[in-house]
Amino acid sequence: MALNYIWIGFFLVAFAVAAVRAVVTGDAQVFSDIVNATFSSARTGFEISIGLTGILALWLGLMRIGERGGVVSAFARLGAPVFGRLFPGVPKDHPVVGSMFMNFSANLLGLDNAATPIGLNVMKELQQLNPRKDTASDAMIMFLAINASGLTLIPITVLMYRAQLGAANPADVFIPILLATLVSTLVAVTLVALRQRIRLWDKALMIPLAAVLAFVGGVVALFRTADREVVAGYATTAANILLLGVICLFLVAGLRKRINVFEAFIDGAKEGFKTAVTIIPYLVAILVGIAVFRASGAMDFIIDGIKYTVALCGMDTQWVGALPTMLMKPLSGSGARGMMIDAMTHDGPDSLVGRLSCIVQGTTDTTFYVMALYFGSVAVKNIRYSLSYSLLADLAGMVAAVLLVYLFFG
């Protein structure tokens, strides 16, 4: 129901803001802008869905080979100690645990093209375990919260844009991004775990968490002592080699099990095509709502209000220049990316605003998009508290981003 009210709110607020603008400033053009935004965003939603079709067909086809070859089951056994605690409603050694393991791994490595179709496959399998098909299960909410928090080790696209726009050291935001996204993910997991009464102080969770923190500490130390761009390049290459290695592992496992690898791929690819078609209306709906909200000028009113409040409290206002990216990030990935590029172009890639915009862009995922995409793929309408908790995790990540940019560059 949360998305339902928010979606309606986008339109009502947009109409109210447009009406005020038309009366106060005589700017009746805003209504045309809003209508044009509905058409362009609807087309964008359809194009995104069609663009996902090939990727979904590829990866769900490969996943079907992995399932029949026994690789996904092996991943499930590997992730069972941790996922068994975070997802107590999922049966032990269920294949979905292996898919979750692969999804989280792909996200960590920044392999979005692989993570999304695997994540959609996870939602399909969780829906099969869900007794109330129109309502999000506890396992779905935990999975979505972790995905929306956007934990990524190497934010390669952010570093790429910084290099293109002439940053002196494009990788200097790597450590703040890593720390901020870690905060966002930990807050997301903690909030959902408390709501679902999952005991976090468990050895099965504490040991992997300590390992993750130690690994992050090692990466931070490496980036502080070695050439950051060289390390980022090696990490990206390693991630792609690992991804290709997993594909080859699927194929070899299929041959070893003597299954018809090609037919298994076709079966999975067909499911990918069906999934891509299923998500079209959900994706169009949320993108149109966001576009209407932006075109009306409502976003500008919010930003101006926050700027005024910050100045009134006597606080430093430099970071306020990154607010467009911060407010856009949960709504639209492309919109936030555009705001980030605009901030770096206007203020400079090495300015506090430019760096903060980059840190925010790499800290969390586009929550509304993720919710619409994942829940839409399985026709779940009642998402319960998943959106509110994910947005709280986004807020925690953004507050951490502001503190970190002052700590590192202020």
PDB file of N, CA, C and O in Angstrom, residues 123-194:
ATOM      1  N   MET A 123      13.461 -13.270  -6.427  1.00  0.00           N
ATOM      2  CA  MET A 123      12.093 -12.874  -6.069  1.00  0.00           C
ATOM      3  C   MET A 123      11.080 -13.911  -6.542  1.00  0.00           C
ATOM      4  O   MET A 123      10.109 -14.217  -5.834  1.00  0.00           O
ATOM      5  N   LYS A 124      11.299 -14.467  -7.711  1.00  0.00           N
ATOM      6  CA  LYS A 124      10.389 -15.492  -8.227  1.00  0.00           C
ATOM      7  C   LYS A 124      10.394 -16.725  -7.318  1.00  0.00           C
ATOM      8  O   LYS A 124       9.339 -17.284  -7.005  1.00  0.00           O
ATOM      9  N   GLU A 125      11.578 -17.127  -6.874  1.00  0.00           N
ATOM     10  CA  GLU A 125      11.681 -18.300  -6.013  1.00  0.00           C
ATOM     11  C   GLU A 125      11.122 -18.009  -4.622  1.00  0.00           C
ATOM     12  O   GLU A 125      10.490 -18.882  -4.001  1.00  0.00           O
ATOM     13  N   LEU A 126      11.340 -16.806  -4.104  1.00  0.00           N
ATOM     14  CA  LEU A 126      10.764 -16.445  -2.807  1.00  0.00           C
ATOM     15  C   LEU A 126       9.245 -16.379  -2.879  1.00  0.00           C
ATOM     16  O   LEU A 126       8.552 -16.703  -1.906  1.00  0.00           O
ATOM     17  N   GLN A 127       8.726 -15.965  -4.032  1.00  0.00           N
ATOM     18  CA  GLN A 127       7.273 -15.912  -4.202  1.00  0.00           C
ATOM     19  C   GLN A 127       6.659 -17.309  -4.144  1.00  0.00           C
ATOM     20  O   GLN A 127       5.533 -17.486  -3.649  1.00  0.00           O
ATOM     21  N   GLN A 128       7.396 -18.307  -4.611  1.00  0.00           N
ATOM     22  CA  GLN A 128       6.905 -19.682  -4.537  1.00  0.00           C
ATOM     23  C   GLN A 128       6.787 -20.156  -3.095  1.00  0.00           C
ATOM     24  O   GLN A 128       5.956 -21.004  -2.780  1.00  0.00           O
ATOM     25  N   LEU A 129       7.623 -19.588  -2.213  1.00  0.00           N
ATOM     26  CA  LEU A 129       7.567 -19.945  -0.785  1.00  0.00           C
ATOM     27  C   LEU A 129       6.593 -19.069  -0.010  1.00  0.00           C
ATOM     28  O   LEU A 129       6.330 -19.330   1.170  1.00  0.00           O
ATOM     29  N   ASN A 130       6.087 -18.030  -0.654  1.00  0.00           N
ATOM     30  CA  ASN A 130       5.245 -17.035   0.008  1.00  0.00           C
ATOM     31  C   ASN A 130       3.791 -17.505   0.081  1.00  0.00           C
ATOM     32  O   ASN A 130       3.156 -17.703  -0.954  1.00  0.00           O
ATOM     33  N   PRO A 131       3.221 -17.659   1.275  1.00  0.00           N
ATOM     34  CA  PRO A 131       1.828 -18.118   1.378  1.00  0.00           C
ATOM     35  C   PRO A 131       0.806 -17.060   0.962  1.00  0.00           C
ATOM     36  O   PRO A 131      -0.309 -17.386   0.571  1.00  0.00           O
ATOM     37  N   ARG A 132       1.173 -15.782   1.048  1.00  0.00           N
ATOM     38  CA  ARG A 132       0.262 -14.688   0.671  1.00  0.00           C
ATOM     39  C   ARG A 132       0.857 -14.002  -0.558  1.00  0.00           C
ATOM     40  O   ARG A 132       1.727 -13.141  -0.439  1.00  0.00           O
ATOM     41  N   LYS A 133       0.373 -14.378  -1.714  1.00  0.00           N
ATOM     42  CA  LYS A 133       1.012 -13.996  -2.966  1.00  0.00           C
ATOM     43  C   LYS A 133       0.979 -12.496  -3.259  1.00  0.00           C
ATOM     44  O   LYS A 133       1.824 -11.997  -4.001  1.00  0.00           O
ATOM     45  N   ASP A 134       0.031 -11.758  -2.701  1.00  0.00           N
ATOM     46  CA  ASP A 134      -0.051 -10.324  -2.975  1.00  0.00           C
ATOM     47  C   ASP A 134       0.664  -9.482  -1.917  1.00  0.00           C
ATOM     48  O   ASP A 134       0.670  -8.264  -1.988  1.00  0.00           O
ATOM     49  N   THR A 135       1.272 -10.145  -0.922  1.00  0.00           N
ATOM     50  CA  THR A 135       1.916  -9.447   0.190  1.00  0.00           C
ATOM     51  C   THR A 135       3.372  -9.874   0.319  1.00  0.00           C
ATOM     52  O   THR A 135       3.681 -11.070   0.234  1.00  0.00           O
ATOM     53  N   ALA A 136       4.249  -8.925   0.524  1.00  0.00           N
ATOM     54  CA  ALA A 136       5.679  -9.229   0.641  1.00  0.00           C
ATOM     55  C   ALA A 136       5.948 -10.064   1.885  1.00  0.00           C
ATOM     56  O   ALA A 136       5.471  -9.746   2.978  1.00  0.00           O
ATOM     57  N   SER A 137       6.717 -11.133   1.722  1.00  0.00           N
ATOM     58  CA  SER A 137       7.111 -11.970   2.857  1.00  0.00           C
ATOM     59  C   SER A 137       8.285 -11.330   3.586  1.00  0.00           C
ATOM     60  O   SER A 137       8.931 -10.406   3.075  1.00  0.00           O
ATOM     61  N   ASP A 138       8.593 -11.820   4.793  1.00  0.00           N
ATOM     62  CA  ASP A 138       9.734 -11.304   5.548  1.00  0.00           C
ATOM     63  C   ASP A 138      11.026 -11.472   4.761  1.00  0.00           C
ATOM     64  O   ASP A 138      11.890 -10.586   4.757  1.00  0.00           O
ATOM     65  N   ALA A 139      11.169 -12.623   4.109  1.00  0.00           N
ATOM     66  CA  ALA A 139      12.391 -12.881   3.340  1.00  0.00           C
ATOM     67  C   ALA A 139      12.523 -11.894   2.187  1.00  0.00           C
ATOM     68  O   ALA A 139      13.622 -11.393   1.896  1.00  0.00           O
ATOM     69  N   MET A 140      11.423 -11.593   1.500  1.00  0.00           N
ATOM     70  CA  MET A 140      11.450 -10.625   0.412  1.00  0.00           C
ATOM     71  C   MET A 140      11.888  -9.252   0.907  1.00  0.00           C
ATOM     72  O   MET A 140      12.690  -8.562   0.258  1.00  0.00           O
ATOM     73  N   ILE A 141      11.369  -8.849   2.068  1.00  0.00           N
ATOM     74  CA  ILE A 141      11.679  -7.521   2.603  1.00  0.00           C
ATOM     75  C   ILE A 141      13.159  -7.417   2.964  1.00  0.00           C
ATOM     76  O   ILE A 141      13.817  -6.417   2.656  1.00  0.00           O
ATOM     77  N   MET A 142      13.698  -8.449   3.609  1.00  0.00           N
ATOM     78  CA  MET A 142      15.125  -8.440   3.941  1.00  0.00           C
ATOM     79  C   MET A 142      15.967  -8.397   2.669  1.00  0.00           C
ATOM     80  O   MET A 142      16.941  -7.625   2.582  1.00  0.00           O
ATOM     81  N   PHE A 143      15.601  -9.191   1.681  1.00  0.00           N
ATOM     82  CA  PHE A 143      16.352  -9.220   0.429  1.00  0.00           C
ATOM     83  C   PHE A 143      16.310  -7.864  -0.268  1.00  0.00           C
ATOM     84  O   PHE A 143      17.338  -7.363  -0.745  1.00  0.00           O
ATOM     85  N   LEU A 144      15.130  -7.251  -0.316  1.00  0.00           N
ATOM     86  CA  LEU A 144      14.995  -5.939  -0.973  1.00  0.00           C
ATOM     87  C   LEU A 144      15.765  -4.866  -0.225  1.00  0.00           C
ATOM     88  O   LEU A 144      16.388  -3.993  -0.838  1.00  0.00           O
ATOM     89  N   ALA A 145      15.726  -4.911   1.106  1.00  0.00           N
ATOM     90  CA  ALA A 145      16.424  -3.892   1.902  1.00  0.00           C
ATOM     91  C   ALA A 145      17.932  -3.947   1.641  1.00  0.00           C
ATOM     92  O   ALA A 145      18.584  -2.908   1.505  1.00  0.00           O
ATOM     93  N   ILE A 146      18.486  -5.157   1.570  1.00  0.00           N
ATOM     94  CA  ILE A 146      19.920  -5.294   1.308  1.00  0.00           C
ATOM     95  C   ILE A 146      20.253  -4.797  -0.096  1.00  0.00           C
ATOM     96  O   ILE A 146      21.249  -4.100  -0.311  1.00  0.00           O
ATOM     97  N   ASN A 147      19.412  -5.127  -1.076  1.00  0.00           N
ATOM     98  CA  ASN A 147      19.655  -4.672  -2.448  1.00  0.00           C
ATOM     99  C   ASN A 147      19.536  -3.162  -2.571  1.00  0.00           C
ATOM    100  O   ASN A 147      20.359  -2.522  -3.241  1.00  0.00           O
ATOM    101  N   ALA A 148      18.513  -2.579  -1.940  1.00  0.00           N
ATOM    102  CA  ALA A 148      18.301  -1.139  -2.053  1.00  0.00           C
ATOM    103  C   ALA A 148      19.400  -0.345  -1.364  1.00  0.00           C
ATOM    104  O   ALA A 148      19.644   0.814  -1.706  1.00  0.00           O
ATOM    105  N   SER A 149      20.067  -0.966  -0.372  1.00  0.00           N
ATOM    106  CA  SER A 149      21.143  -0.258   0.328  1.00  0.00           C
ATOM    107  C   SER A 149      22.383  -0.093  -0.542  1.00  0.00           C
ATOM    108  O   SER A 149      23.233   0.754  -0.273  1.00  0.00           O
ATOM    109  N   GLY A 150      22.494  -0.928  -1.597  1.00  0.00           N
ATOM    110  CA  GLY A 150      23.491  -0.696  -2.646  1.00  0.00           C
ATOM    111  C   GLY A 150      24.944  -0.940  -2.293  1.00  0.00           C
ATOM    112  O   GLY A 150      25.819  -0.252  -2.814  1.00  0.00           O
ATOM    113  N   LEU A 151      25.246  -1.895  -1.398  1.00  0.00           N
ATOM    114  CA  LEU A 151      26.634  -2.149  -1.022  1.00  0.00           C
ATOM    115  C   LEU A 151      27.460  -2.583  -2.230  1.00  0.00           C
ATOM    116  O   LEU A 151      27.187  -3.593  -2.856  1.00  0.00           O
ATOM    117  N   THR A 152      28.469  -1.787  -2.566  1.00  0.00           N
ATOM    118  CA  THR A 152      29.345  -2.061  -3.718  1.00  0.00           C
ATOM    119  C   THR A 152      30.795  -1.782  -3.333  1.00  0.00           C
ATOM    120  O   THR A 152      31.081  -0.760  -2.723  1.00  0.00           O
ATOM    121  N   LEU A 153      31.672  -2.689  -3.686  1.00  0.00           N
ATOM    122  CA  LEU A 153      33.088  -2.510  -3.360  1.00  0.00           C
ATOM    123  C   LEU A 153      33.783  -1.535  -4.310  1.00  0.00           C
ATOM    124  O   LEU A 153      34.577  -0.703  -3.890  1.00  0.00           O
ATOM    125  N   ILE A 154      33.489  -1.659  -5.605  1.00  0.00           N
ATOM    126  CA  ILE A 154      34.160  -0.810  -6.596  1.00  0.00           C
ATOM    127  C   ILE A 154      33.111  -0.046  -7.410  1.00  0.00           C
ATOM    128  O   ILE A 154      32.515  -0.590  -8.335  1.00  0.00           O
ATOM    129  N   PRO A 155      32.839   1.230  -7.078  1.00  0.00           N
ATOM    130  CA  PRO A 155      31.864   2.037  -7.828  1.00  0.00           C
ATOM    131  C   PRO A 155      32.474   2.540  -9.135  1.00  0.00           C
ATOM    132  O   PRO A 155      32.755   3.732  -9.293  1.00  0.00           O
ATOM    133  N   ILE A 156      32.674   1.651 -10.075  1.00  0.00           N
ATOM    134  CA  ILE A 156      33.470   1.962 -11.256  1.00  0.00           C
ATOM    135  C   ILE A 156      32.849   3.071 -12.101  1.00  0.00           C
ATOM    136  O   ILE A 156      33.572   3.897 -12.689  1.00  0.00           O
ATOM    137  N   THR A 157      31.495   3.138 -12.188  1.00  0.00           N
ATOM    138  CA  THR A 157      30.877   4.172 -13.031  1.00  0.00           C
ATOM    139  C   THR A 157      31.127   5.572 -12.471  1.00  0.00           C
ATOM    140  O   THR A 157      31.354   6.521 -13.225  1.00  0.00           O
ATOM    141  N   VAL A 158      31.081   5.705 -11.143  1.00  0.00           N
ATOM    142  CA  VAL A 158      31.349   7.006 -10.531  1.00  0.00           C
ATOM    143  C   VAL A 158      32.784   7.436 -10.810  1.00  0.00           C
ATOM    144  O   VAL A 158      33.042   8.592 -11.178  1.00  0.00           O
ATOM    145  N   LEU A 159      33.717   6.515 -10.660  1.00  0.00           N
ATOM    146  CA  LEU A 159      35.122   6.835 -10.920  1.00  0.00           C
ATOM    147  C   LEU A 159      35.336   7.193 -12.388  1.00  0.00           C
ATOM    148  O   LEU A 159      36.140   8.080 -12.716  1.00  0.00           O
ATOM    149  N   MET A 160      34.596   6.518 -13.271  1.00  0.00           N
ATOM    150  CA  MET A 160      34.709   6.797 -14.704  1.00  0.00           C
ATOM    151  C   MET A 160      34.256   8.222 -15.018  1.00  0.00           C
ATOM    152  O   MET A 160      34.930   8.953 -15.743  1.00  0.00           O
ATOM    153  N   TYR A 161      33.108   8.639 -14.453  1.00  0.00           N
ATOM    154  CA  TYR A 161      32.616   9.991 -14.714  1.00  0.00           C
ATOM    155  C   TYR A 161      33.568  11.034 -14.146  1.00  0.00           C
ATOM    156  O   TYR A 161      33.786  12.088 -14.750  1.00  0.00           O
ATOM    157  N   ARG A 162      34.157  10.755 -12.987  1.00  0.00           N
ATOM    158  CA  ARG A 162      35.108  11.714 -12.413  1.00  0.00           C
ATOM    159  C   ARG A 162      36.337  11.871 -13.311  1.00  0.00           C
ATOM    160  O   ARG A 162      36.846  12.977 -13.500  1.00  0.00           O
ATOM    161  N   ALA A 163      36.780  10.769 -13.871  1.00  0.00           N
ATOM    162  CA  ALA A 163      37.933  10.838 -14.780  1.00  0.00           C
ATOM    163  C   ALA A 163      37.591  11.632 -16.032  1.00  0.00           C
ATOM    164  O   ALA A 163      38.392  12.459 -16.498  1.00  0.00           O
ATOM    165  N   GLN A 164      36.402  11.407 -16.575  1.00  0.00           N
ATOM    166  CA  GLN A 164      35.988  12.108 -17.793  1.00  0.00           C
ATOM    167  C   GLN A 164      35.869  13.611 -17.575  1.00  0.00           C
ATOM    168  O   GLN A 164      36.108  14.398 -18.491  1.00  0.00           O
ATOM    169  N   LEU A 165      35.492  14.014 -16.349  1.00  0.00           N
ATOM    170  CA  LEU A 165      35.281  15.431 -16.067  1.00  0.00           C
ATOM    171  C   LEU A 165      36.520  16.102 -15.486  1.00  0.00           C
ATOM    172  O   LEU A 165      36.456  17.229 -14.997  1.00  0.00           O
ATOM    173  N   GLY A 166      37.668  15.401 -15.530  1.00  0.00           N
ATOM    174  CA  GLY A 166      38.936  16.039 -15.206  1.00  0.00           C
ATOM    175  C   GLY A 166      39.314  16.081 -13.746  1.00  0.00           C
ATOM    176  O   GLY A 166      40.083  16.975 -13.335  1.00  0.00           O
ATOM    177  N   ALA A 167      38.828  15.163 -12.924  1.00  0.00           N
ATOM    178  CA  ALA A 167      39.227  15.123 -11.519  1.00  0.00           C
ATOM    179  C   ALA A 167      40.724  14.838 -11.413  1.00  0.00           C
ATOM    180  O   ALA A 167      41.266  14.013 -12.156  1.00  0.00           O
ATOM    181  N   ALA A 168      41.393  15.503 -10.484  1.00  0.00           N
ATOM    182  CA  ALA A 168      42.829  15.307 -10.315  1.00  0.00           C
ATOM    183  C   ALA A 168      43.146  13.871  -9.919  1.00  0.00           C
ATOM    184  O   ALA A 168      44.127  13.286 -10.378  1.00  0.00           O
ATOM    185  N   ASN A 169      42.320  13.310  -9.047  1.00  0.00           N
ATOM    186  CA  ASN A 169      42.465  11.912  -8.634  1.00  0.00           C
ATOM    187  C   ASN A 169      41.065  11.297  -8.601  1.00  0.00           C
ATOM    188  O   ASN A 169      40.384  11.370  -7.581  1.00  0.00           O
ATOM    189  N   PRO A 170      40.612  10.721  -9.710  1.00  0.00           N
ATOM    190  CA  PRO A 170      39.231  10.224  -9.785  1.00  0.00           C
ATOM    191  C   PRO A 170      38.857   9.244  -8.681  1.00  0.00           C
ATOM    192  O   PRO A 170      37.694   9.173  -8.275  1.00  0.00           O
ATOM    193  N   ALA A 171      39.822   8.490  -8.168  1.00  0.00           N
ATOM    194  CA  ALA A 171      39.521   7.446  -7.182  1.00  0.00           C
ATOM    195  C   ALA A 171      39.579   7.951  -5.747  1.00  0.00           C
ATOM    196  O   ALA A 171      39.456   7.138  -4.820  1.00  0.00           O
ATOM    197  N   ASP A 172      39.719   9.276  -5.525  1.00  0.00           N
ATOM    198  CA  ASP A 172      39.854   9.744  -4.148  1.00  0.00           C
ATOM    199  C   ASP A 172      38.552   9.640  -3.351  1.00  0.00           C
ATOM    200  O   ASP A 172      38.564   9.761  -2.123  1.00  0.00           O
ATOM    201  N   VAL A 173      37.423   9.406  -4.033  1.00  0.00           N
ATOM    202  CA  VAL A 173      36.154   9.252  -3.316  1.00  0.00           C
ATOM    203  C   VAL A 173      35.851   7.792  -3.001  1.00  0.00           C
ATOM    204  O   VAL A 173      34.817   7.489  -2.412  1.00  0.00           O
ATOM    205  N   PHE A 174      36.752   6.894  -3.391  1.00  0.00           N
ATOM    206  CA  PHE A 174      36.478   5.465  -3.222  1.00  0.00           C
ATOM    207  C   PHE A 174      36.231   5.086  -1.764  1.00  0.00           C
ATOM    208  O   PHE A 174      35.244   4.433  -1.429  1.00  0.00           O
ATOM    209  N   ILE A 175      37.140   5.501  -0.868  1.00  0.00           N
ATOM    210  CA  ILE A 175      37.019   5.112   0.535  1.00  0.00           C
ATOM    211  C   ILE A 175      35.759   5.704   1.177  1.00  0.00           C
ATOM    212  O   ILE A 175      35.007   4.976   1.847  1.00  0.00           O
ATOM    213  N   PRO A 176      35.446   6.996   0.995  1.00  0.00           N
ATOM    214  CA  PRO A 176      34.187   7.513   1.545  1.00  0.00           C
ATOM    215  C   PRO A 176      32.954   6.781   1.009  1.00  0.00           C
ATOM    216  O   PRO A 176      32.008   6.531   1.763  1.00  0.00           O
ATOM    217  N   ILE A 177      32.961   6.427  -0.284  1.00  0.00           N
ATOM    218  CA  ILE A 177      31.827   5.683  -0.843  1.00  0.00           C
ATOM    219  C   ILE A 177      31.702   4.327  -0.171  1.00  0.00           C
ATOM    220  O   ILE A 177      30.603   3.901   0.230  1.00  0.00           O
ATOM    221  N   LEU A 178      32.812   3.640  -0.028  1.00  0.00           N
ATOM    222  CA  LEU A 178      32.799   2.310   0.583  1.00  0.00           C
ATOM    223  C   LEU A 178      32.276   2.368   2.016  1.00  0.00           C
ATOM    224  O   LEU A 178      31.440   1.548   2.424  1.00  0.00           O
ATOM    225  N   LEU A 179      32.718   3.352   2.784  1.00  0.00           N
ATOM    226  CA  LEU A 179      32.281   3.474   4.172  1.00  0.00           C
ATOM    227  C   LEU A 179      30.813   3.893   4.272  1.00  0.00           C
ATOM    228  O   LEU A 179      30.063   3.374   5.104  1.00  0.00           O
ATOM    229  N   ALA A 180      30.393   4.820   3.419  1.00  0.00           N
ATOM    230  CA  ALA A 180      29.003   5.286   3.465  1.00  0.00           C
ATOM    231  C   ALA A 180      28.026   4.187   3.056  1.00  0.00           C
ATOM    232  O   ALA A 180      26.970   4.016   3.670  1.00  0.00           O
ATOM    233  N   THR A 181      28.374   3.428   2.023  1.00  0.00           N
ATOM    234  CA  THR A 181      27.474   2.357   1.589  1.00  0.00           C
ATOM    235  C   THR A 181      27.452   1.212   2.604  1.00  0.00           C
ATOM    236  O   THR A 181      26.443   0.522   2.767  1.00  0.00           O
ATOM    237  N   LEU A 182      28.556   1.026   3.327  1.00  0.00           N
ATOM    238  CA  LEU A 182      28.581   0.028   4.400  1.00  0.00           C
ATOM    239  C   LEU A 182      27.629   0.437   5.523  1.00  0.00           C
ATOM    240  O   LEU A 182      26.898  -0.398   6.065  1.00  0.00           O
ATOM    241  N   VAL A 183      27.617   1.732   5.856  1.00  0.00           N
ATOM    242  CA  VAL A 183      26.684   2.243   6.869  1.00  0.00           C
ATOM    243  C   VAL A 183      25.243   2.000   6.425  1.00  0.00           C
ATOM    244  O   VAL A 183      24.409   1.518   7.199  1.00  0.00           O
ATOM    245  N   SER A 184      24.938   2.328   5.175  1.00  0.00           N
ATOM    246  CA  SER A 184      23.579   2.148   4.653  1.00  0.00           C
ATOM    247  C   SER A 184      23.135   0.694   4.749  1.00  0.00           C
ATOM    248  O   SER A 184      22.019   0.402   5.187  1.00  0.00           O
ATOM    249  N   THR A 185      24.002  -0.231   4.360  1.00  0.00           N
ATOM    250  CA  THR A 185      23.645  -1.652   4.383  1.00  0.00           C
ATOM    251  C   THR A 185      23.469  -2.163   5.803  1.00  0.00           C
ATOM    252  O   THR A 185      22.516  -2.900   6.101  1.00  0.00           O
ATOM    253  N   LEU A 186      24.353  -1.776   6.710  1.00  0.00           N
ATOM    254  CA  LEU A 186      24.240  -2.216   8.095  1.00  0.00           C
ATOM    255  C   LEU A 186      22.961  -1.690   8.744  1.00  0.00           C
ATOM    256  O   LEU A 186      22.295  -2.404   9.503  1.00  0.00           O
ATOM    257  N   VAL A 187      22.599  -0.448   8.440  1.00  0.00           N
ATOM    258  CA  VAL A 187      21.351   0.116   8.972  1.00  0.00           C
ATOM    259  C   VAL A 187      20.156  -0.631   8.414  1.00  0.00           C
ATOM    260  O   VAL A 187      19.209  -0.964   9.152  1.00  0.00           O
ATOM    261  N   ALA A 188      20.166  -0.931   7.113  1.00  0.00           N
ATOM    262  CA  ALA A 188      19.052  -1.659   6.497  1.00  0.00           C
ATOM    263  C   ALA A 188      18.865  -3.028   7.140  1.00  0.00           C
ATOM    264  O   ALA A 188      17.745  -3.415   7.518  1.00  0.00           O
ATOM    265  N   VAL A 189      19.958  -3.779   7.271  1.00  0.00           N
ATOM    266  CA  VAL A 189      19.875  -5.121   7.856  1.00  0.00           C
ATOM    267  C   VAL A 189      19.431  -5.047   9.314  1.00  0.00           C
ATOM    268  O   VAL A 189      18.592  -5.841   9.764  1.00  0.00           O
ATOM    269  N   THR A 190      19.961  -4.088  10.060  1.00  0.00           N
ATOM    270  CA  THR A 190      19.626  -3.967  11.483  1.00  0.00           C
ATOM    271  C   THR A 190      18.151  -3.627  11.681  1.00  0.00           C
ATOM    272  O   THR A 190      17.459  -4.230  12.514  1.00  0.00           O
ATOM    273  N   LEU A 191      17.639  -2.659  10.917  1.00  0.00           N
ATOM    274  CA  LEU A 191      16.238  -2.264  11.053  1.00  0.00           C
ATOM    275  C   LEU A 191      15.296  -3.429  10.748  1.00  0.00           C
ATOM    276  O   LEU A 191      14.362  -3.703  11.510  1.00  0.00           O
ATOM    277  N   VAL A 192      15.540  -4.095   9.636  1.00  0.00           N
ATOM    278  CA  VAL A 192      14.669  -5.201   9.250  1.00  0.00           C
ATOM    279  C   VAL A 192      14.794  -6.356  10.240  1.00  0.00           C
ATOM    280  O   VAL A 192      13.795  -6.992  10.610  1.00  0.00           O
ATOM    281  N   ALA A 193      16.013  -6.629  10.697  1.00  0.00           N
ATOM    282  CA  ALA A 193      16.222  -7.724  11.652  1.00  0.00           C
ATOM    283  C   ALA A 193      15.492  -7.450  12.963  1.00  0.00           C
ATOM    284  O   ALA A 193      14.875  -8.357  13.545  1.00  0.00           O
ATOM    285  N   LEU A 194      15.538  -6.208  13.439  1.00  0.00           N
ATOM    286  CA  LEU A 194      14.825  -5.866  14.669  1.00  0.00           C
ATOM    287  C   LEU A 194      13.322  -6.024  14.494  1.00  0.00           C
ATOM    288  O   LEU A 194      12.626  -6.537  15.386  1.00  0.00           O
TER     289      LEU A 194
END
